[in-house]
PDB file of C-alpha atoms in Angstrom:
ATOM      1  CA  MET A 168     146.363  95.476 111.082  1.00 48.00           C
ATOM      2  CA  PRO A 169     145.745  91.671 111.067  1.00 56.00           C
ATOM      3  CA  ALA A 170     144.087  90.285 107.947  1.00 50.00           C
ATOM      4  CA  ASP A 171     140.974  88.990 109.767  1.00 54.00           C
ATOM      5  CA  THR A 172     140.425  92.335 111.518  1.00 52.00           C
ATOM      6  CA  GLN A 173     140.771  94.179 108.245  1.00 48.00           C
ATOM      7  CA  HIS A 174     138.319  91.778 106.599  1.00 46.00           C
ATOM      8  CA  ARG A 175     135.718  92.327 109.348  1.00 49.00           C
ATOM      9  CA  ALA A 176     136.134  96.081 109.064  1.00 45.00           C
ATOM     10  CA  GLN A 177     135.561  95.915 105.312  1.00 47.00           C
ATOM     11  CA  CYS A 178     132.457  93.756 105.818  1.00 47.00           C
ATOM     12  CA  ARG A 179     131.011  96.239 108.315  1.00 52.00           C
ATOM     13  CA  LEU A 180     131.780  99.084 105.941  1.00 43.00           C
ATOM     14  CA  ARG A 181     129.947  97.328 103.091  1.00 48.00           C
ATOM     15  CA  GLN A 182     126.971  96.543 105.348  1.00 49.00           C
ATOM     16  CA  ASN A 183     126.741 100.146 106.517  1.00 44.00           C
ATOM     17  CA  SER A 184     127.000 101.311 102.907  1.00 44.00           C
ATOM     18  CA  ARG A 185     124.136  99.007 101.850  1.00 47.00           C
ATOM     19  CA  ARG A 186     121.975 100.199 104.766  1.00 48.00           C
ATOM     20  CA  PHE A 187     122.601 103.822 103.808  1.00 39.00           C
ATOM     21  CA  GLU A 188     121.808 103.138 100.159  1.00 43.00           C
ATOM     22  CA  ARG A 189     118.581 101.334 101.088  1.00 47.00           C
ATOM     23  CA  SER A 190     117.583 104.115 103.501  1.00 49.00           C
ATOM     24  CA  TRP A 191     118.228 106.739 100.827  1.00 43.00           C
ATOM     25  CA  ALA A 192     116.338 104.683  98.241  1.00 57.00           C
ATOM     26  CA  THR A 193     113.366 104.393 100.622  1.00 66.00           C
ATOM     27  CA  GLN A 194     113.296 108.143 101.200  1.00 74.00           C
ATOM     28  CA  ARG A 195     113.437 108.810  97.470  1.00 75.00           C
ATOM     29  CA  SER A 196     110.679 106.275  96.771  1.00 76.00           C
ATOM     30  CA  ILE A 197     108.382 107.713  99.445  1.00 80.00           C
ATOM     31  CA  SER A 198     109.040 111.282  98.245  1.00 78.00           C
ATOM     32  CA  ALA A 199     108.317 110.307  94.636  1.00 75.00           C
ATOM     33  CA  LEU A 200     105.102 108.506  95.621  1.00 77.00           C
ATOM     34  CA  ILE A 201     103.960 111.517  97.668  1.00 79.00           C
ATOM     35  CA  LEU A 202     104.604 113.913  94.776  1.00 79.00           C
ATOM     36  CA  ARG A 203     102.766 111.569  92.404  1.00 76.00           C
ATOM     37  CA  GLU A 204      99.716 111.373  94.646  1.00 73.00           C
ATOM     38  CA  MET A 205      99.669 115.142  95.189  1.00 77.00           C
ATOM     39  CA  SER A 206      99.566 115.699  91.439  1.00 73.00           C
ATOM     40  CA  VAL A 207      96.998 112.951  90.799  1.00 71.00           C
ATOM     41  CA  THR A 208      94.674 113.519  93.755  1.00 70.00           C
ATOM     42  CA  TYR A 209      94.801 117.278  94.194  1.00 66.00           C
ATOM     43  CA  GLY A 210      96.435 118.611  91.048  1.00 61.00           C
ATOM     44  CA  ARG A 211      93.852 117.476  88.484  1.00 60.00           C
ATOM     45  CA  SER A 212      90.670 118.833  90.082  1.00 59.00           C
ATOM     46  CA  PRO A 213      89.620 122.492  90.175  1.00 54.00           C
ATOM     47  CA  GLY A 214      90.303 123.894  93.615  1.00 63.00           C
ATOM     48  CA  GLY A 215      92.754 121.139  94.554  1.00 67.00           C
ATOM     49  CA  TYR A 216      93.337 121.230  98.280  1.00 73.00           C
ATOM     50  CA  LEU A 217      90.426 123.642  98.717  1.00 81.00           C
ATOM     51  CA  TRP A 218      88.011 120.693  98.541  1.00 82.00           C
ATOM     52  CA  ALA A 219      89.731 119.084 101.524  1.00 82.00           C
ATOM     53  CA  PHE A 220      88.610 122.115 103.574  1.00 88.00           C
ATOM     54  CA  LEU A 221      85.191 122.522 102.000  1.00 87.00           C
ATOM     55  CA  GLU A 222      83.858 119.043 102.832  1.00 87.00           C
ATOM     56  CA  PRO A 223      84.182 119.279 106.644  1.00 90.00           C
ATOM     57  CA  ALA A 224      83.329 122.998 106.603  1.00 92.00           C
ATOM     58  CA  ALA A 225      80.078 122.308 104.738  1.00 92.00           C
ATOM     59  CA  GLY A 226      79.246 119.458 107.127  1.00 92.00           C
ATOM     60  CA  ILE A 227      79.822 121.682 110.170  1.00 91.00           C
ATOM     61  CA  LEU A 228      77.661 124.457 108.720  1.00 92.00           C
ATOM     62  CA  LEU A 229      74.838 122.027 107.937  1.00 91.00           C
ATOM     63  CA  LEU A 230      74.892 120.425 111.390  1.00 90.00           C
ATOM     64  CA  THR A 231      75.082 123.826 113.062  1.00 90.00           C
ATOM     65  CA  PHE A 232      72.083 125.094 111.096  1.00 90.00           C
ATOM     66  CA  LEU A 233      69.917 122.012 111.706  1.00 89.00           C
ATOM     67  CA  PHE A 234      70.624 121.496 115.395  1.00 88.00           C
ATOM     68  CA  SER A 235      70.583 125.192 116.316  1.00 86.00           C
ATOM     69  CA  LYS A 236      67.007 125.290 115.006  1.00 84.00           C
ATOM     70  CA  ALA A 237      66.016 122.262 117.082  1.00 82.00           C
ATOM     71  CA  PHE A 238      67.863 122.963 120.360  1.00 85.00           C
ATOM     72  CA  HIS A 239      68.656 126.021 122.454  1.00 85.00           C
ATOM     73  CA  ALA A 240      72.226 124.952 123.245  1.00 86.00           C
ATOM     74  CA  PRO A 241      74.673 122.226 122.179  1.00 90.00           C
ATOM     75  CA  PRO A 242      75.368 119.286 124.524  1.00 90.00           C
ATOM     76  CA  LEU A 243      78.653 120.931 125.515  1.00 90.00           C
ATOM     77  CA  GLY A 244      79.636 124.596 125.654  1.00 85.00           C
ATOM     78  CA  HIS A 245      77.793 127.399 123.887  1.00 86.00           C
ATOM     79  CA  SER A 246      78.887 127.057 120.264  1.00 88.00           C
ATOM     80  CA  PHE A 247      77.094 124.598 118.009  1.00 91.00           C
ATOM     81  CA  ALA A 248      79.798 124.997 115.373  1.00 92.00           C
ATOM     82  CA  LEU A 249      82.667 124.154 117.732  1.00 92.00           C
ATOM     83  CA  PHE A 250      80.853 121.179 119.251  1.00 94.00           C
ATOM     84  CA  TYR A 251      80.082 119.564 115.905  1.00 94.00           C
ATOM     85  CA  ALA A 252      83.518 120.466 114.531  1.00 94.00           C
ATOM     86  CA  THR A 253      85.196 118.538 117.353  1.00 95.00           C
ATOM     87  CA  GLY A 254      83.199 115.486 116.305  1.00 95.00           C
ATOM     88  CA  LEU A 255      83.050 115.762 112.528  1.00 95.00           C
ATOM     89  CA  ILE A 256      86.638 116.839 111.779  1.00 96.00           C
ATOM     90  CA  PRO A 257      88.363 113.858 113.465  1.00 96.00           C
ATOM     91  CA  PHE A 258      85.762 111.444 112.055  1.00 96.00           C
ATOM     92  CA  LEU A 259      86.218 112.663 108.466  1.00 95.00           C
ATOM     93  CA  ALA A 260      90.001 112.692 108.923  1.00 95.00           C
ATOM     94  CA  TYR A 261      89.939 109.045 110.031  1.00 96.00           C
ATOM     95  CA  SER A 262      87.668 108.079 107.117  1.00 94.00           C
ATOM     96  CA  ASP A 263      89.863 109.799 104.549  1.00 93.00           C
ATOM     97  CA  ILE A 264      93.206 108.477 105.845  1.00 95.00           C
ATOM     98  CA  ALA A 265      91.983 104.898 106.352  1.00 95.00           C
ATOM     99  CA  SER A 266      90.367 104.844 102.897  1.00 92.00           C
ATOM    100  CA  LYS A 267      93.484 106.179 101.170  1.00 92.00           C
ATOM    101  CA  VAL A 268      95.834 103.791 102.996  1.00 93.00           C
ATOM    102  CA  SER A 269      93.603 100.810 102.171  1.00 92.00           C
ATOM    103  CA  GLN A 270      94.074 101.570  98.452  1.00 88.00           C
ATOM    104  CA  SER A 271      97.865 101.958  98.653  1.00 84.00           C
ATOM    105  CA  LEU A 272      98.748  98.849  96.655  1.00 82.00           C
ATOM    106  CA  ASN A 273      96.055  99.392  94.041  1.00 79.00           C
ATOM    107  CA  PHE A 274      97.050 103.038  93.631  1.00 78.00           C
ATOM    108  CA  SER A 275     100.782 102.266  93.190  1.00 73.00           C
ATOM    109  CA  ARG A 276     100.493  98.826  91.592  1.00 72.00           C
ATOM    110  CA  GLN A 277     102.474  99.763  88.468  1.00 72.00           C
ATOM    111  CA  LEU A 278     105.312 101.335  90.452  1.00 71.00           C
ATOM    112  CA  LEU A 279     105.523  98.350  92.801  1.00 69.00           C
ATOM    113  CA  ALA A 280     106.784  96.297  89.883  1.00 69.00           C
ATOM    114  CA  TYR A 281     110.127  98.089  90.304  1.00 69.00           C
ATOM    115  CA  PRO A 282     112.466  96.546  92.932  1.00 69.00           C
ATOM    116  CA  ALA A 283     113.302  99.983  94.364  1.00 71.00           C
ATOM    117  CA  VAL A 284     109.673 100.526  95.444  1.00 76.00           C
ATOM    118  CA  THR A 285     108.270  98.352  98.234  1.00 81.00           C
ATOM    119  CA  PHE A 286     104.761  97.958  99.620  1.00 83.00           C
ATOM    120  CA  ILE A 287     105.927  99.684 102.825  1.00 87.00           C
ATOM    121  CA  ASP A 288     106.976 102.719 100.756  1.00 86.00           C
ATOM    122  CA  ALA A 289     103.482 102.843  99.241  1.00 85.00           C
ATOM    123  CA  LEU A 290     101.810 102.601 102.666  1.00 89.00           C
ATOM    124  CA  LEU A 291     104.042 105.217 104.298  1.00 89.00           C
ATOM    125  CA  ALA A 292     103.662 107.635 101.394  1.00 88.00           C
ATOM    126  CA  ARG A 293      99.861 107.568 101.460  1.00 89.00           C
ATOM    127  CA  LEU A 294      99.718 107.648 105.252  1.00 92.00           C
ATOM    128  CA  SER A 295     102.154 110.578 105.522  1.00 91.00           C
ATOM    129  CA  LEU A 296     100.581 112.741 102.841  1.00 90.00           C
ATOM    130  CA  ASN A 297      96.975 112.253 103.891  1.00 92.00           C
ATOM    131  CA  PHE A 298      97.693 112.594 107.612  1.00 94.00           C
ATOM    132  CA  LEU A 299      99.559 115.868 107.019  1.00 92.00           C
ATOM    133  CA  THR A 300      96.701 117.042 104.794  1.00 91.00           C
ATOM    134  CA  GLN A 301      94.119 116.296 107.485  1.00 93.00           C
ATOM    135  CA  MET A 302      96.283 117.977 110.122  1.00 94.00           C
ATOM    136  CA  LEU A 303      96.388 121.101 107.934  1.00 93.00           C
ATOM    137  CA  VAL A 304      92.615 120.968 107.427  1.00 93.00           C
ATOM    138  CA  GLY A 305      91.985 120.529 111.150  1.00 93.00           C
ATOM    139  CA  TYR A 306      94.387 123.326 112.066  1.00 93.00           C
ATOM    140  CA  GLY A 307      92.753 125.738 109.647  1.00 93.00           C
ATOM    141  CA  LEU A 308      89.156 124.953 110.625  1.00 94.00           C
ATOM    142  CA  PHE A 309      89.725 124.744 114.375  1.00 93.00           C
ATOM    143  CA  THR A 310      91.730 127.975 114.381  1.00 91.00           C
ATOM    144  CA  GLY A 311      89.060 129.787 112.405  1.00 90.00           C
ATOM    145  CA  LEU A 312      86.257 128.553 114.659  1.00 89.00           C
ATOM    146  CA  TRP A 313      88.149 129.274 117.871  1.00 84.00           C
ATOM    147  CA  LEU A 314      89.003 132.825 116.780  1.00 85.00           C
ATOM    148  CA  SER A 315      85.398 133.469 115.747  1.00 84.00           C
ATOM    149  CA  LEU A 316      84.042 132.748 119.239  1.00 80.00           C
ATOM    150  CA  GLU A 317      83.115 135.708 121.407  1.00 76.00           C
ATOM    151  CA  THR A 318      84.097 133.805 124.549  1.00 74.00           C
ATOM    152  CA  ARG A 319      87.097 131.647 123.774  1.00 73.00           C
ATOM    153  CA  PRO A 320      87.514 128.621 126.058  1.00 73.00           C
ATOM    154  CA  ALA A 321      90.920 127.486 127.252  1.00 78.00           C
ATOM    155  CA  PHE A 322      92.636 125.263 124.730  1.00 84.00           C
ATOM    156  CA  SER A 323      94.912 122.292 125.486  1.00 89.00           C
ATOM    157  CA  PRO A 324      97.422 121.620 122.659  1.00 91.00           C
ATOM    158  CA  ASP A 325      98.673 118.461 124.419  1.00 94.00           C
ATOM    159  CA  ASP A 326      95.202 116.917 124.381  1.00 94.00           C
ATOM    160  CA  LEU A 327      94.759 117.722 120.693  1.00 95.00           C
ATOM    161  CA  VAL A 328      98.176 116.242 119.831  1.00 95.00           C
ATOM    162  CA  LEU A 329      97.163 113.062 121.660  1.00 97.00           C
ATOM    163  CA  ALA A 330      93.841 112.986 119.789  1.00 97.00           C
ATOM    164  CA  TYR A 331      95.590 113.242 116.423  1.00 96.00           C
ATOM    165  CA  ALA A 332      98.141 110.604 117.428  1.00 97.00           C
ATOM    166  CA  MET A 333      95.281 108.235 118.284  1.00 97.00           C
ATOM    167  CA  LEU A 334      93.553 109.140 115.018  1.00 97.00           C
ATOM    168  CA  ALA A 335      96.682 108.513 112.927  1.00 96.00           C
ATOM    169  CA  CYS A 336      97.408 105.146 114.556  1.00 97.00           C
ATOM    170  CA  PHE A 337      93.845 103.878 114.255  1.00 97.00           C
ATOM    171  CA  ALA A 338      93.502 105.019 110.641  1.00 97.00           C
ATOM    172  CA  ALA A 339      96.871 103.390 109.819  1.00 96.00           C
ATOM    173  CA  GLY A 340      95.794 100.134 111.487  1.00 96.00           C
ATOM    174  CA  ILE A 341      92.404  99.960 109.782  1.00 96.00           C
ATOM    175  CA  GLY A 342      93.839 101.098 106.457  1.00 95.00           C
ATOM    176  CA  THR A 343      96.695  98.576 106.458  1.00 95.00           C
ATOM    177  CA  PHE A 344      94.471  95.671 107.453  1.00 95.00           C
ATOM    178  CA  ASN A 345      91.853  96.615 104.860  1.00 94.00           C
ATOM    179  CA  CYS A 346      94.619  96.988 102.275  1.00 91.00           C
ATOM    180  CA  VAL A 347      95.195  93.243 102.568  1.00 90.00           C
ATOM    181  CA  LEU A 348      91.510  92.329 102.404  1.00 91.00           C
ATOM    182  CA  ILE A 349      90.665  94.672  99.524  1.00 88.00           C
ATOM    183  CA  SER A 350      93.693  93.544  97.513  1.00 83.00           C
ATOM    184  CA  ILE A 351      92.884  89.839  97.967  1.00 84.00           C
ATOM    185  CA  PHE A 352      89.062  90.079  98.056  1.00 86.00           C
ATOM    186  CA  PRO A 353      87.946  93.145  96.015  1.00 84.00           C
ATOM    187  CA  MET A 354      84.355  92.614  97.220  1.00 89.00           C
ATOM    188  CA  TRP A 355      85.524  93.562 100.715  1.00 90.00           C
ATOM    189  CA  GLN A 356      85.567  97.228  99.665  1.00 88.00           C
ATOM    190  CA  GLN A 357      81.786  97.206  99.185  1.00 90.00           C
ATOM    191  CA  ILE A 358      81.243  95.160 102.342  1.00 91.00           C
ATOM    192  CA  TRP A 359      83.385  97.524 104.402  1.00 90.00           C
ATOM    193  CA  SER A 360      81.556 100.513 102.940  1.00 88.00           C
ATOM    194  CA  ILE A 361      78.260  99.069 104.200  1.00 89.00           C
ATOM    195  CA  ILE A 362      79.734  98.263 107.627  1.00 87.00           C
ATOM    196  CA  ASN A 363      81.257 101.730 107.849  1.00 87.00           C
ATOM    197  CA  ARG A 364      78.082 103.734 107.220  1.00 87.00           C
ATOM    198  CA  PRO A 365      76.623 103.591 110.756  1.00 90.00           C
ATOM    199  CA  LEU A 366      79.940 104.781 112.242  1.00 92.00           C
ATOM    200  CA  LEU A 367      78.997 108.437 111.839  1.00 91.00           C
ATOM    201  CA  ILE A 368      76.027 107.846 114.117  1.00 92.00           C
ATOM    202  CA  ILE A 369      77.670 105.592 116.716  1.00 94.00           C
ATOM    203  CA  SER A 370      80.927 107.560 117.082  1.00 95.00           C
ATOM    204  CA  CYS A 371      79.449 110.310 119.296  1.00 93.00           C
ATOM    205  CA  VAL A 372      79.765 112.968 116.596  1.00 94.00           C
ATOM    206  CA  PHE A 373      76.266 114.346 117.277  1.00 93.00           C
ATOM    207  CA  PHE A 374      76.046 113.718 121.017  1.00 93.00           C
ATOM    208  CA  LEU A 375      78.137 113.072 124.117  1.00 95.00           C
ATOM    209  CA  TYR A 376      79.112 109.605 125.212  1.00 95.00           C
ATOM    210  CA  ASP A 377      78.130 110.609 128.765  1.00 93.00           C
ATOM    211  CA  ASP A 378      74.506 111.095 127.686  1.00 92.00           C
ATOM    212  CA  VAL A 379      74.135 107.545 126.355  1.00 93.00           C
ATOM    213  CA  PRO A 380      72.296 105.268 128.846  1.00 92.00           C
ATOM    214  CA  HIS A 381      73.462 101.826 129.884  1.00 89.00           C
ATOM    215  CA  PRO A 382      73.914  99.245 128.438  1.00 91.00           C
ATOM    216  CA  TYR A 383      74.353 101.104 125.136  1.00 91.00           C
ATOM    217  CA  SER A 384      77.231 103.190 126.467  1.00 93.00           C
ATOM    218  CA  ASP A 385      79.097  99.982 127.330  1.00 94.00           C
ATOM    219  CA  TRP A 386      78.739  98.828 123.717  1.00 95.00           C
ATOM    220  CA  LEU A 387      79.803 102.198 122.293  1.00 95.00           C
ATOM    221  CA  TRP A 388      82.952 102.167 124.426  1.00 96.00           C
ATOM    222  CA  TRP A 389      84.452  99.481 122.182  1.00 96.00           C
ATOM    223  CA  ASN A 390      84.345 101.863 119.213  1.00 97.00           C
ATOM    224  CA  PRO A 391      87.835 103.503 119.087  1.00 97.00           C
ATOM    225  CA  LEU A 392      86.385 106.547 117.324  1.00 97.00           C
ATOM    226  CA  VAL A 393      84.378 107.351 120.454  1.00 97.00           C
ATOM    227  CA  HIS A 394      87.674 107.762 122.330  1.00 97.00           C
ATOM    228  CA  ILE A 395      89.225 109.847 119.531  1.00 97.00           C
ATOM    229  CA  VAL A 396      86.237 112.199 119.329  1.00 97.00           C
ATOM    230  CA  GLY A 397      86.128 112.462 123.142  1.00 96.00           C
ATOM    231  CA  GLN A 398      89.840 113.289 123.279  1.00 96.00           C
ATOM    232  CA  THR A 399      89.384 115.995 120.635  1.00 96.00           C
ATOM    233  CA  ARG A 400      86.572 117.567 122.622  1.00 95.00           C
ATOM    234  CA  ALA A 401      88.642 117.412 125.809  1.00 94.00           C
ATOM    235  CA  ALA A 402      91.198 119.654 124.065  1.00 93.00           C
ATOM    236  CA  PHE A 403      88.644 122.436 123.520  1.00 92.00           C
ATOM    237  CA  TYR A 404      86.497 122.009 126.630  1.00 91.00           C
ATOM    238  CA  PRO A 405      88.740 122.004 129.732  1.00 87.00           C
ATOM    239  CA  ALA A 406      85.765 121.401 132.031  1.00 88.00           C
ATOM    240  CA  TYR A 407      84.769 118.260 130.136  1.00 90.00           C
ATOM    241  CA  ASP A 408      85.687 115.235 132.246  1.00 88.00           C
ATOM    242  CA  ALA A 409      85.976 112.455 129.662  1.00 89.00           C
ATOM    243  CA  ALA A 410      86.970 109.708 132.073  1.00 92.00           C
ATOM    244  CA  TYR A 411      85.928 106.995 129.620  1.00 95.00           C
ATOM    245  CA  ILE A 412      88.774 107.779 127.184  1.00 96.00           C
ATOM    246  CA  SER A 413      91.447 105.082 126.965  1.00 96.00           C
ATOM    247  CA  PRO A 414      94.412 105.935 124.693  1.00 97.00           C
ATOM    248  CA  THR A 415      95.910 102.557 125.622  1.00 97.00           C
ATOM    249  CA  TYR A 416      92.921 100.756 124.105  1.00 97.00           C
ATOM    250  CA  VAL A 417      93.056 102.793 120.884  1.00 98.00           C
ATOM    251  CA  PHE A 418      96.821 102.405 120.464  1.00 98.00           C
ATOM    252  CA  GLY A 419      96.622  98.709 121.336  1.00 97.00           C
ATOM    253  CA  ILE A 420      93.940  97.777 118.812  1.00 97.00           C
ATOM    254  CA  SER A 421      95.619  99.992 116.193  1.00 97.00           C
ATOM    255  CA  LEU A 422      98.949  98.217 116.692  1.00 97.00           C
ATOM    256  CA  ILE A 423      97.339  94.779 116.434  1.00 97.00           C
ATOM    257  CA  LEU A 424      95.606  95.665 113.152  1.00 96.00           C
ATOM    258  CA  PHE A 425      98.723  97.326 111.745  1.00 96.00           C
ATOM    259  CA  VAL A 426     101.018  94.395 112.577  1.00 95.00           C
ATOM    260  CA  LEU A 427      98.542  91.858 111.214  1.00 95.00           C
ATOM    261  CA  GLY A 428      98.265  93.863 108.016  1.00 93.00           C
ATOM    262  CA  LEU A 429     102.044  94.054 107.615  1.00 92.00           C
ATOM    263  CA  VAL A 430     102.433  90.328 108.271  1.00 92.00           C
ATOM    264  CA  PHE A 431      99.916  89.399 105.570  1.00 90.00           C
ATOM    265  CA  LEU A 432     101.274  91.992 103.141  1.00 88.00           C
ATOM    266  CA  SER A 433     104.821  90.730 103.571  1.00 86.00           C
ATOM    267  CA  ARG A 434     103.532  87.247 102.751  1.00 85.00           C
ATOM    268  CA  TYR A 435     101.187  88.041  99.866  1.00 76.00           C
ATOM    269  CA  HIS A 436     102.296  91.390  98.388  1.00 71.00           C
ATOM    270  CA  ARG A 437     104.010  89.766  95.382  1.00 74.00           C
ATOM    271  CA  GLU A 438     100.887  87.786  94.534  1.00 72.00           C
ATOM    272  CA  ILE A 439      98.792  90.926  94.952  1.00 70.00           C
ATOM    273  CA  VAL A 440     101.012  93.101  92.754  1.00 66.00           C
ATOM    274  CA  HIS A 441     101.510  90.531  90.013  1.00 65.00           C
ATOM    275  CA  GLY A 442      98.138  88.844  90.353  1.00 60.00           C
TER     276      GLY A 442
END
C-alpha cells in the first residue's frame, strides 16, 4: 500500500474513533444527567412520580365538577372529563416541559464546568426525561378516561402522535429560547411568568376554537397551543373537523425558536456557565 494512501486511511480511522468516543461520551453524559434529575426532581419528594399524575387529574376533576353544574353538555361529545382532559393535559405538558428546558443550564451549571458535559447534553437530557414523563402521564390519564366511558368514541393514534410531536417541538423551542433569556437576564423568568398566565384561557382549553367569533378567532389562531389542543381533541373526536389546525405553522415557529436558542447558547454558554 502506498505511503500516502496508508496515511489517509490512518487519518480516517482516527477521525472515526474520535467521533465514536464523542458520541459515546454524549450518551453517557445525557444518561447521567437524566438519572441525576430523576433522583433530584422525583426521588426526594413523597409520592415521586405520583404528583405528575395528580396535578392534571385534579385539574380535570375540578373543571368537570364546575362546568357540569353550569352546563348540560360539554362543547364537544358527551363527557365533560374527556373534553377538558384533551385541553388541560397537553397544556400542562407543554408548560412543564418548556419550564424544565428553560432551566437546563441553571440546573446543571456545576456539571457544565466539566469538558465532557456540554450545554446540548443538558438540554437534551431535560427535554427527553420530561417529555417521556408527560407522555406517560398522558397515556395513563387518557387510557383511564377512555375506558371509563360508557360509549367509547373511535380513537386515532396517528392524530395523537402528531399532537405530541407538535407539543414536544413547541416546548423545546420555547424552552431553549427562554433558556438563553433567563440565563442572561434572570428577570425574564418573572416577566415570562406574567406573560404566560393568560395562556390557559386563550389556548382553547375550556372552549372550542370554532365557537370563538371573528376577529378574535383570527388572533387566537397565532397561538400554537390552540393548534396542539385542537389536534389532541381531533384524536378523540373523529367527527370533529378541526380545519384550522396547521402542523406546519407549529413546527415552523418551533424550529425558528429552537435554532435561535441554539445559536445564542453556542455563542454565550461559556459566559453563562462561568458568569
